[in-house]
Short mmCIF file of C-alpha atoms and ligand atoms in Angstrom, two decimals:
data_model
loop_
_atom_site.label_atom_id
_atom_site.label_comp_id
_atom_site.label_asym_id
_atom_site.label_seq_id
_atom_site.Cartn_x
_atom_site.Cartn_y
_atom_site.Cartn_z
CA MET A 178 0.00 0.00 0.00
CA SER A 179 1.40 3.41 -0.89
CA ASN A 180 1.11 6.17 1.71
CA SER A 181 -1.50 8.02 -0.31
CA GLU A 182 -3.81 5.01 -0.63
CA VAL A 183 -6.92 5.03 1.53
CA MET A 184 -7.80 1.74 3.23
CA ASP A 185 -11.33 0.41 3.48
CA VAL A 186 -12.18 -0.53 7.07
CA CYS A 187 -15.45 -2.19 8.05
CA VAL A 188 -16.65 -1.76 11.65
CA VAL A 189 -19.32 -4.30 12.56
CA GLY A 190 -21.24 -3.11 15.62
CA PHE A 191 -21.43 0.66 16.00
CA GLY A 192 -22.00 0.95 19.75
CA ALA A 193 -19.71 2.99 21.99
CA ILE A 194 -16.52 0.95 21.42
CA GLY A 195 -17.03 0.48 17.67
CA ALA A 196 -17.91 4.13 17.04
CA LEU A 197 -15.10 5.49 19.23
CA TYR A 198 -12.35 3.52 17.49
CA ALA A 199 -13.93 4.08 14.06
CA TYR A 200 -13.77 7.81 14.75
CA ALA A 201 -10.13 7.47 15.87
CA LEU A 202 -9.19 5.64 12.65
CA HIS A 203 -11.15 8.12 10.55
CA LYS A 204 -9.16 10.99 12.11
CA THR A 205 -5.94 9.67 10.54
CA ASN A 206 -7.29 10.39 7.02
CA LYS A 207 -5.87 7.03 6.03
CA VAL A 208 -9.05 5.01 6.10
CA ARG A 209 -12.64 5.17 5.00
CA ILE A 210 -15.07 3.58 7.38
CA THR A 211 -18.03 1.40 6.47
CA ALA A 212 -20.13 1.22 9.64
CA VAL A 213 -22.50 -1.72 10.03
CA CYS A 214 -25.17 -0.24 12.30
CA ARG A 215 -27.57 -3.05 13.01
CA SER A 216 -29.73 -1.16 15.52
CA ASN A 217 -28.69 2.50 15.28
CA TYR A 218 -28.70 3.12 11.51
CA ASP A 219 -31.55 5.67 11.56
CA VAL A 220 -30.09 7.67 14.45
CA LEU A 221 -26.70 7.83 12.73
CA GLN A 222 -28.16 8.85 9.36
CA GLU A 223 -30.44 11.51 10.83
CA HIS A 224 -28.21 13.06 13.49
CA GLY A 225 -24.68 11.82 13.02
CA LEU A 226 -22.74 11.09 16.19
CA ASP A 227 -21.56 13.60 18.74
CA ILE A 228 -18.22 12.54 20.21
CA GLU A 229 -17.16 13.76 23.65
CA SER A 230 -13.61 12.62 24.30
CA LYS A 231 -10.54 14.44 25.65
CA ILE A 232 -8.29 11.82 24.07
CA PHE A 233 -9.77 11.75 20.57
CA SER A 234 -11.20 15.33 20.75
CA ASP A 235 -14.81 16.42 20.56
CA TYR A 236 -16.81 16.42 17.35
CA THR A 237 -20.41 17.26 16.55
CA SER A 238 -22.49 15.19 14.15
CA TRP A 239 -19.78 12.88 12.84
CA LYS A 240 -20.78 10.56 10.04
CA PRO A 241 -18.51 7.80 8.75
CA TYR A 242 -17.76 7.44 5.02
CA ARG A 243 -20.82 5.18 4.75
CA ALA A 244 -23.28 3.40 7.03
CA VAL A 245 -25.19 0.23 6.22
CA ARG A 246 -27.79 -1.76 8.14
CA THR A 247 -26.53 -5.28 7.49
CA VAL A 248 -23.33 -7.26 7.05
CA GLU A 249 -24.70 -8.34 3.63
CA GLU A 250 -24.69 -4.73 2.44
CA ALA A 251 -21.13 -4.25 3.66
CA ALA A 252 -19.93 -7.29 1.72
CA ASP A 253 -19.85 -5.41 -1.61
CA ARG A 254 -16.08 -4.87 -1.36
CA SER A 255 -13.02 -6.20 0.39
CA TYR A 256 -11.49 -4.55 3.45
CA ALA A 257 -8.01 -4.13 4.90
CA TYR A 258 -9.46 -4.40 8.41
CA ILE A 259 -12.77 -5.79 9.65
CA VAL A 260 -13.28 -4.53 13.20
CA CYS A 261 -15.66 -6.70 15.25
CA ALA A 262 -17.10 -4.44 17.93
CA PHE A 263 -20.39 -6.27 18.41
CA LYS A 264 -20.99 -8.11 21.68
CA CYS A 265 -19.87 -11.71 21.51
CA ILE A 266 -23.03 -13.57 22.56
CA SER A 267 -22.54 -17.13 21.31
CA ASP A 268 -25.84 -18.25 22.91
CA ILE A 269 -27.54 -16.13 20.22
CA THR A 270 -25.16 -16.33 17.26
CA THR A 271 -21.52 -17.15 16.55
CA THR A 272 -19.01 -14.74 15.05
CA PRO A 273 -18.58 -16.75 11.79
CA ALA A 274 -22.39 -16.85 11.38
CA LEU A 275 -22.73 -13.12 11.99
CA LEU A 276 -19.88 -12.33 9.57
CA SER A 277 -20.89 -14.97 7.01
CA PRO A 278 -21.48 -12.58 4.05
CA LEU A 279 -17.98 -11.14 4.52
CA LEU A 280 -16.46 -14.63 4.89
CA SER A 281 -18.32 -15.89 1.79
CA ARG A 282 -16.95 -13.01 -0.21
CA LEU A 283 -13.42 -13.70 1.02
CA SER A 284 -13.85 -17.30 0.02
CA ALA A 285 -15.44 -16.69 -3.39
CA ASP A 286 -13.33 -13.72 -4.44
CA PRO A 287 -10.11 -13.77 -2.37
CA PRO A 288 -8.26 -10.43 -2.41
CA THR A 289 -4.49 -10.61 -2.87
CA SER A 290 -3.86 -8.28 0.07
CA THR A 291 -4.39 -9.37 3.67
CA THR A 292 -7.71 -8.96 5.46
CA THR A 293 -7.24 -8.42 9.20
CA PHE A 294 -10.04 -9.12 11.67
CA VAL A 295 -9.78 -7.08 14.87
CA LEU A 296 -11.81 -8.44 17.78
CA LEU A 297 -12.60 -5.56 20.17
CA GLN A 298 -14.53 -7.89 22.44
CA ASN A 299 -14.33 -9.39 25.92
CA GLY A 300 -13.87 -13.03 26.78
CA ILE A 301 -11.78 -16.15 26.56
CA GLY A 302 -11.61 -18.32 23.44
CA ILE A 303 -13.86 -15.95 21.46
CA GLU A 304 -11.40 -16.03 18.54
CA ASP A 305 -11.46 -19.83 18.20
CA ASP A 306 -14.44 -20.25 15.88
CA LEU A 307 -13.36 -17.40 13.61
CA LEU A 308 -9.81 -18.78 13.33
CA GLU A 309 -11.29 -22.17 12.51
CA ALA A 310 -13.57 -20.71 9.80
CA LEU A 311 -10.69 -18.72 8.29
CA SER A 312 -8.41 -21.77 8.23
CA LYS A 313 -10.67 -23.22 5.54
CA ILE A 314 -10.42 -20.35 3.07
CA SER A 315 -7.59 -19.35 0.78
CA ALA A 316 -7.67 -15.55 1.30
CA PRO A 317 -4.75 -14.28 3.41
CA THR A 318 -6.16 -13.32 6.80
CA VAL A 319 -4.93 -12.26 10.24
CA VAL A 320 -6.87 -12.19 13.53
CA ILE A 321 -5.99 -9.59 16.14
CA SER A 322 -7.43 -9.41 19.65
CA GLY A 323 -7.96 -5.98 21.15
CA CYS A 324 -8.46 -5.68 24.89
CA CYS A 325 -10.04 -2.29 25.60
CA TRP A 326 -9.61 -0.54 28.93
CA VAL A 327 -11.81 2.46 28.34
CA ASP A 328 -14.83 4.07 29.97
CA THR A 329 -17.05 4.84 26.99
CA THR A 330 -20.83 4.89 26.72
CA ALA A 331 -23.50 5.70 24.14
CA VAL A 332 -25.89 8.27 25.63
CA ASP A 333 -28.78 10.44 24.49
CA GLY A 334 -30.51 7.64 22.58
CA GLY A 335 -27.26 6.72 20.81
CA LYS A 336 -26.73 10.23 19.43
CA LYS A 337 -23.65 10.80 21.54
CA ILE A 338 -20.59 8.79 22.59
CA THR A 339 -18.81 9.88 25.76
CA GLN A 340 -15.33 8.75 26.73
CA HIS A 341 -13.98 9.66 30.15
CA GLY A 342 -10.58 9.29 31.77
CA ASN A 343 -7.75 7.16 30.46
CA GLU A 344 -7.83 4.81 27.53
CA THR A 345 -5.64 1.79 26.80
CA LEU A 346 -6.04 -0.68 23.97
CA VAL A 347 -3.82 -3.76 24.13
CA LEU A 348 -3.58 -5.48 20.75
CA GLY A 349 -1.97 -8.76 19.75
CA TYR A 350 -2.27 -11.21 16.87
CA HIS A 351 -3.26 -14.86 17.15
CA ARG A 352 -1.26 -17.61 15.53
CA PRO A 353 -3.65 -19.32 13.09
CA PRO A 354 -4.42 -23.04 13.36
CA PRO A 355 -2.97 -25.20 10.54
CA ALA A 356 -4.80 -24.54 7.28
CA SER A 357 -7.42 -27.12 6.36
CA GLY A 358 -9.00 -27.63 2.96
CA PRO A 359 -7.25 -27.87 -0.41
CA SER A 360 -6.69 -24.17 -1.11
CA ALA A 361 -6.38 -22.82 2.43
CA SER A 362 -3.32 -20.71 3.26
CA VAL A 363 -1.60 -19.50 6.42
CA VAL A 364 -0.02 -16.04 6.29
CA PRO A 365 3.60 -15.69 7.43
CA GLU A 366 3.96 -14.24 10.94
CA GLN A 367 5.68 -11.11 9.57
CA ILE A 368 2.46 -10.17 7.74
CA ALA A 369 0.49 -10.45 10.99
CA LYS A 370 3.09 -8.31 12.72
CA ASP A 371 2.98 -5.66 9.96
CA SER A 372 -0.78 -5.55 10.10
CA LEU A 373 -0.70 -5.10 13.89
CA ASP A 374 1.96 -2.37 13.66
CA THR A 375 0.01 -0.45 10.99
CA LEU A 376 -3.12 -0.53 13.14
CA ILE A 377 -1.28 0.57 16.28
CA ASP A 378 0.49 3.39 14.41
CA MET A 379 -2.83 4.72 13.11
CA LEU A 380 -4.52 4.52 16.51
CA ARG A 381 -1.61 6.22 18.25
CA ALA A 382 -1.58 8.97 15.61
CA ALA A 383 -5.22 9.59 16.55
CA GLY A 384 -4.34 9.91 20.26
CA SER A 385 -4.97 6.36 21.51
CA ASN A 386 -2.67 4.66 23.98
CA ALA A 387 -2.77 1.54 21.82
CA GLU A 388 0.06 -0.86 22.56
CA ALA A 389 1.25 -4.23 21.29
CA ALA A 390 0.79 -7.27 23.49
CA PRO A 391 3.65 -9.73 23.14
CA ASP A 392 1.02 -12.45 23.55
CA ALA A 393 -2.67 -11.98 22.69
CA ASP A 394 -3.77 -14.85 24.96
CA ILE A 395 -2.06 -13.39 28.02
CA ALA A 396 -3.68 -10.02 27.27
CA ARG A 397 -7.12 -11.69 27.11
CA TRP A 398 -6.61 -13.46 30.45
CA ARG A 399 -5.39 -10.24 32.04
CA LYS A 400 -8.55 -8.50 30.87
CA VAL A 401 -10.92 -11.30 31.88
CA LEU A 402 -9.61 -11.06 35.45
CA TRP A 403 -11.45 -7.74 35.62
CA ASN A 404 -14.56 -8.83 33.72
CA ALA A 405 -15.04 -12.16 35.52
CA SER A 406 -14.90 -10.39 38.89
CA PHE A 407 -16.09 -6.77 38.62
CA SER A 408 -18.52 -7.22 35.70
CA THR A 409 -20.22 -10.26 37.24
CA LEU A 410 -20.47 -8.99 40.83
CA CYS A 411 -21.63 -5.51 39.78
CA THR A 412 -24.24 -7.10 37.51
CA LEU A 413 -25.60 -9.53 40.08
CA THR A 414 -25.79 -6.79 42.71
CA ARG A 415 -26.71 -4.02 40.23
CA ALA A 416 -24.01 -1.95 41.91
CA HIS A 417 -21.27 0.46 40.81
CA VAL A 418 -17.63 -0.60 40.86
CA GLY A 419 -17.12 1.60 43.95
CA ASP A 420 -19.96 -0.16 45.81
CA VAL A 421 -18.48 -3.64 45.43
CA LEU A 422 -15.06 -2.32 46.43
CA ALA A 423 -16.44 -0.63 49.55
CA GLN A 424 -17.88 -3.71 51.30
CA PRO A 425 -15.18 -5.92 52.87
CA ASN A 426 -17.11 -9.08 51.90
CA SER A 427 -17.55 -8.17 48.24
CA ARG A 428 -13.96 -6.88 48.06
CA GLN A 429 -12.81 -10.27 49.33
CA ALA A 430 -15.13 -11.97 46.81
CA LEU A 431 -13.44 -9.99 43.98
CA ARG A 432 -10.09 -11.29 45.24
CA ASP A 433 -11.30 -14.88 45.47
CA ILE A 434 -12.83 -14.84 41.98
CA MET A 435 -9.64 -13.39 40.50
CA THR A 436 -7.61 -16.07 42.29
CA GLU A 437 -9.73 -18.76 40.60
CA VAL A 438 -9.35 -17.11 37.18
CA LEU A 439 -5.57 -16.86 37.68
CA THR A 440 -5.38 -20.58 38.46
CA VAL A 441 -7.30 -21.43 35.28
CA ALA A 442 -5.17 -19.02 33.23
CA ARG A 443 -1.91 -20.55 34.42
CA ALA A 444 -3.21 -24.07 33.79
CA SER A 445 -4.31 -23.13 30.25
CA LEU A 446 -1.29 -21.17 29.03
CA THR A 447 2.09 -22.61 28.12
CA PRO A 448 4.38 -21.73 31.05
CA SER A 449 6.74 -18.83 30.24
CA PRO A 450 8.39 -15.89 31.99
CA ALA A 451 5.73 -13.65 30.37
CA VAL A 452 2.93 -15.70 31.98
CA ASP A 453 4.71 -15.59 35.37
CA GLU A 454 5.09 -11.84 35.11
CA SER A 455 1.71 -10.82 33.67
CA LEU A 456 -0.37 -13.29 35.66
CA SER A 457 1.39 -13.31 39.02
CA ASP A 458 -0.58 -13.16 42.30
CA GLY A 459 0.46 -9.49 42.57
CA VAL A 460 -1.78 -8.64 39.61
CA ILE A 461 -4.84 -8.90 41.85
CA ASP A 462 -3.64 -6.11 44.16
CA LEU A 463 -2.68 -4.08 41.14
CA ILE A 464 -6.19 -4.37 39.68
CA LEU A 465 -7.87 -3.60 43.02
CA THR A 466 -5.70 -0.58 43.81
CA ASN A 467 -6.06 0.77 40.26
CA GLU A 468 -9.80 1.24 40.76
CA ASN A 469 -11.07 4.43 42.31
CA PRO A 470 -12.89 3.39 45.55
CA LYS A 471 -15.50 6.08 44.79
CA SER A 472 -16.01 4.92 41.20
CA VAL A 473 -19.60 5.11 39.94
CA PHE A 474 -18.61 3.19 36.80
CA ARG A 475 -21.05 0.54 35.62
CA PRO A 476 -19.41 -2.35 33.73
CA SER A 477 -20.81 -2.94 30.24
CA MET A 478 -22.42 -6.22 31.40
CA LEU A 479 -24.53 -4.24 33.88
CA VAL A 480 -25.33 -1.62 31.25
CA ASP A 481 -26.54 -4.44 28.97
CA LEU A 482 -28.77 -5.78 31.76
CA ASP A 483 -30.13 -2.28 32.46
CA CYS A 484 -31.00 -1.93 28.77
CA GLY A 485 -32.59 -5.42 28.61
CA ARG A 486 -29.88 -6.70 26.23
CA PRO A 487 -28.35 -10.19 26.46
CA MET A 488 -24.99 -10.16 28.24
CA GLU A 489 -21.53 -11.59 27.50
CA VAL A 490 -21.88 -14.35 30.12
CA GLU A 491 -20.69 -17.14 27.82
CA ALA A 492 -17.68 -15.20 26.54
CA ILE A 493 -16.55 -13.97 29.95
CA VAL A 494 -17.51 -16.67 32.48
CA GLY A 495 -18.33 -19.62 30.19
CA GLY A 496 -15.01 -19.17 28.36
CA VAL A 497 -13.03 -19.42 31.61
CA LEU A 498 -15.11 -22.39 32.82
CA ARG A 499 -14.60 -24.35 29.60
CA ARG A 500 -10.82 -23.95 29.97
CA ALA A 501 -11.10 -24.91 33.67
CA ARG A 502 -12.93 -28.16 32.79
CA VAL A 503 -10.30 -29.07 30.18
CA HIS A 504 -7.52 -28.64 32.75
CA GLY A 505 -9.38 -30.07 35.75
CA VAL A 506 -9.34 -26.83 37.77
CA PRO A 507 -12.17 -26.52 40.35
CA THR A 508 -14.00 -23.19 40.15
CA PRO A 509 -16.75 -23.10 42.83
CA LYS A 510 -17.05 -19.30 42.88
CA LEU A 511 -17.21 -18.91 39.11
CA ASP A 512 -19.72 -21.80 38.91
CA LEU A 513 -22.04 -19.94 41.26
CA LEU A 514 -21.71 -16.65 39.37
CA TYR A 515 -22.32 -18.48 36.08
CA ALA A 516 -25.45 -20.21 37.43
CA GLY A 517 -26.92 -16.90 38.65
CA LEU A 518 -26.06 -14.98 35.49
CA LEU A 519 -27.47 -17.69 33.22
CA VAL A 520 -30.87 -17.38 34.94
CA ILE A 521 -30.87 -13.66 34.16
CA GLN A 522 -29.53 -14.26 30.65
CA LYS A 523 -32.31 -16.73 29.83
CA GLY A 524 -34.91 -14.12 30.78
CA LEU A 525 -33.16 -11.48 28.64
CA ILE A 526 -33.00 -13.79 25.61
CA ASN A 527 -36.63 -14.90 25.98
CA ARG A 528 -37.89 -11.34 26.27
CA ARG A 529 -35.86 -10.40 23.20
CA ARG A 530 -37.58 -13.13 21.17
CA ASP A 531 -41.11 -12.16 22.35
C1 LIG B 125 -12.81 -2.76 31.40
C2 LIG B 125 -14.15 -2.30 30.86
C3 LIG B 125 -14.73 -1.41 31.89
C4 LIG B 125 -14.01 -1.50 29.57
O1 LIG B 125 -13.01 -0.79 29.44
C5 LIG B 125 -15.00 -3.44 30.44
O2 LIG B 125 -14.46 -4.36 29.88
C6 LIG B 125 -16.46 -3.51 30.55
O3 LIG B 125 -17.12 -2.63 31.09
O4 LIG B 125 -17.01 -4.51 30.06
#
């Protein structure tokens, strides 16, 4: 790609995270964004999006290069990056099923340049089914995980995105499984690295604190420590982060849950100095002391519950539990959280279908 070429980037899921990072990429003048707005198409077309962010700067009525309602409509061209910013709710649909028009196009009309999928989503093992689907097609592809540490919310009926405080985005590529099928190909690691570097350079140019993770799996486990503890407890108690930190019992529960997750993480990952360092016992204190004890932040799982939307229970808790079962790690605390959250989740899914 020459410097003057503009890249096509598709962002599937235009909620707070998708819109914020789409806006950041747009600011570089190096990309044109196709936004797949499955539920907020009309709001975006009529009003545009107001962005309130000290890091990416404020903007009134931003509209991406184009907005479409469905993934089918977006599949009229190939993309350098396909950013998956929809919630990963495998009890409703899988990522390959949701992206199927884009995957069919890649399969039927493979571009010569690489297509990179960027998963800005929570959870453990959420990349597995996409990697598996991509291993069967001949187009050169890369899958990057992005772990977002950012307080961003869609407000005012989706007309405005607010982003407060610090922002960190930890990005790393996944090594693909061996190619299957007669014409399948696996891209050399250098291509994955180049694709990651290009993305990070663009995000940093826009003001993001994006950084490369030496290992995408470690980054995912580090992030799920927070989600499996804070997101679940805040959701079950319908409380702010500060509230669960304030009570000695719930603070201890956060610690105990994180200890279980750490045990599963260490059992699942290949032992290495990086695992010892990033997933040491000390990480729990680091996470707890990093939170403001007066925080009124509501984790996105709780926001989903408040809005009557299905939650990422399978990705966040189910993903850890599936790894725990494979490695024979007992998880009594996570089992209890999972059981409670699944009851709520069933109600949310049933009401959605009514
Ligand atoms: C860490 C955080 C708060 C986002 O940055 C999150 O993952 C969530 O609310 O689900």
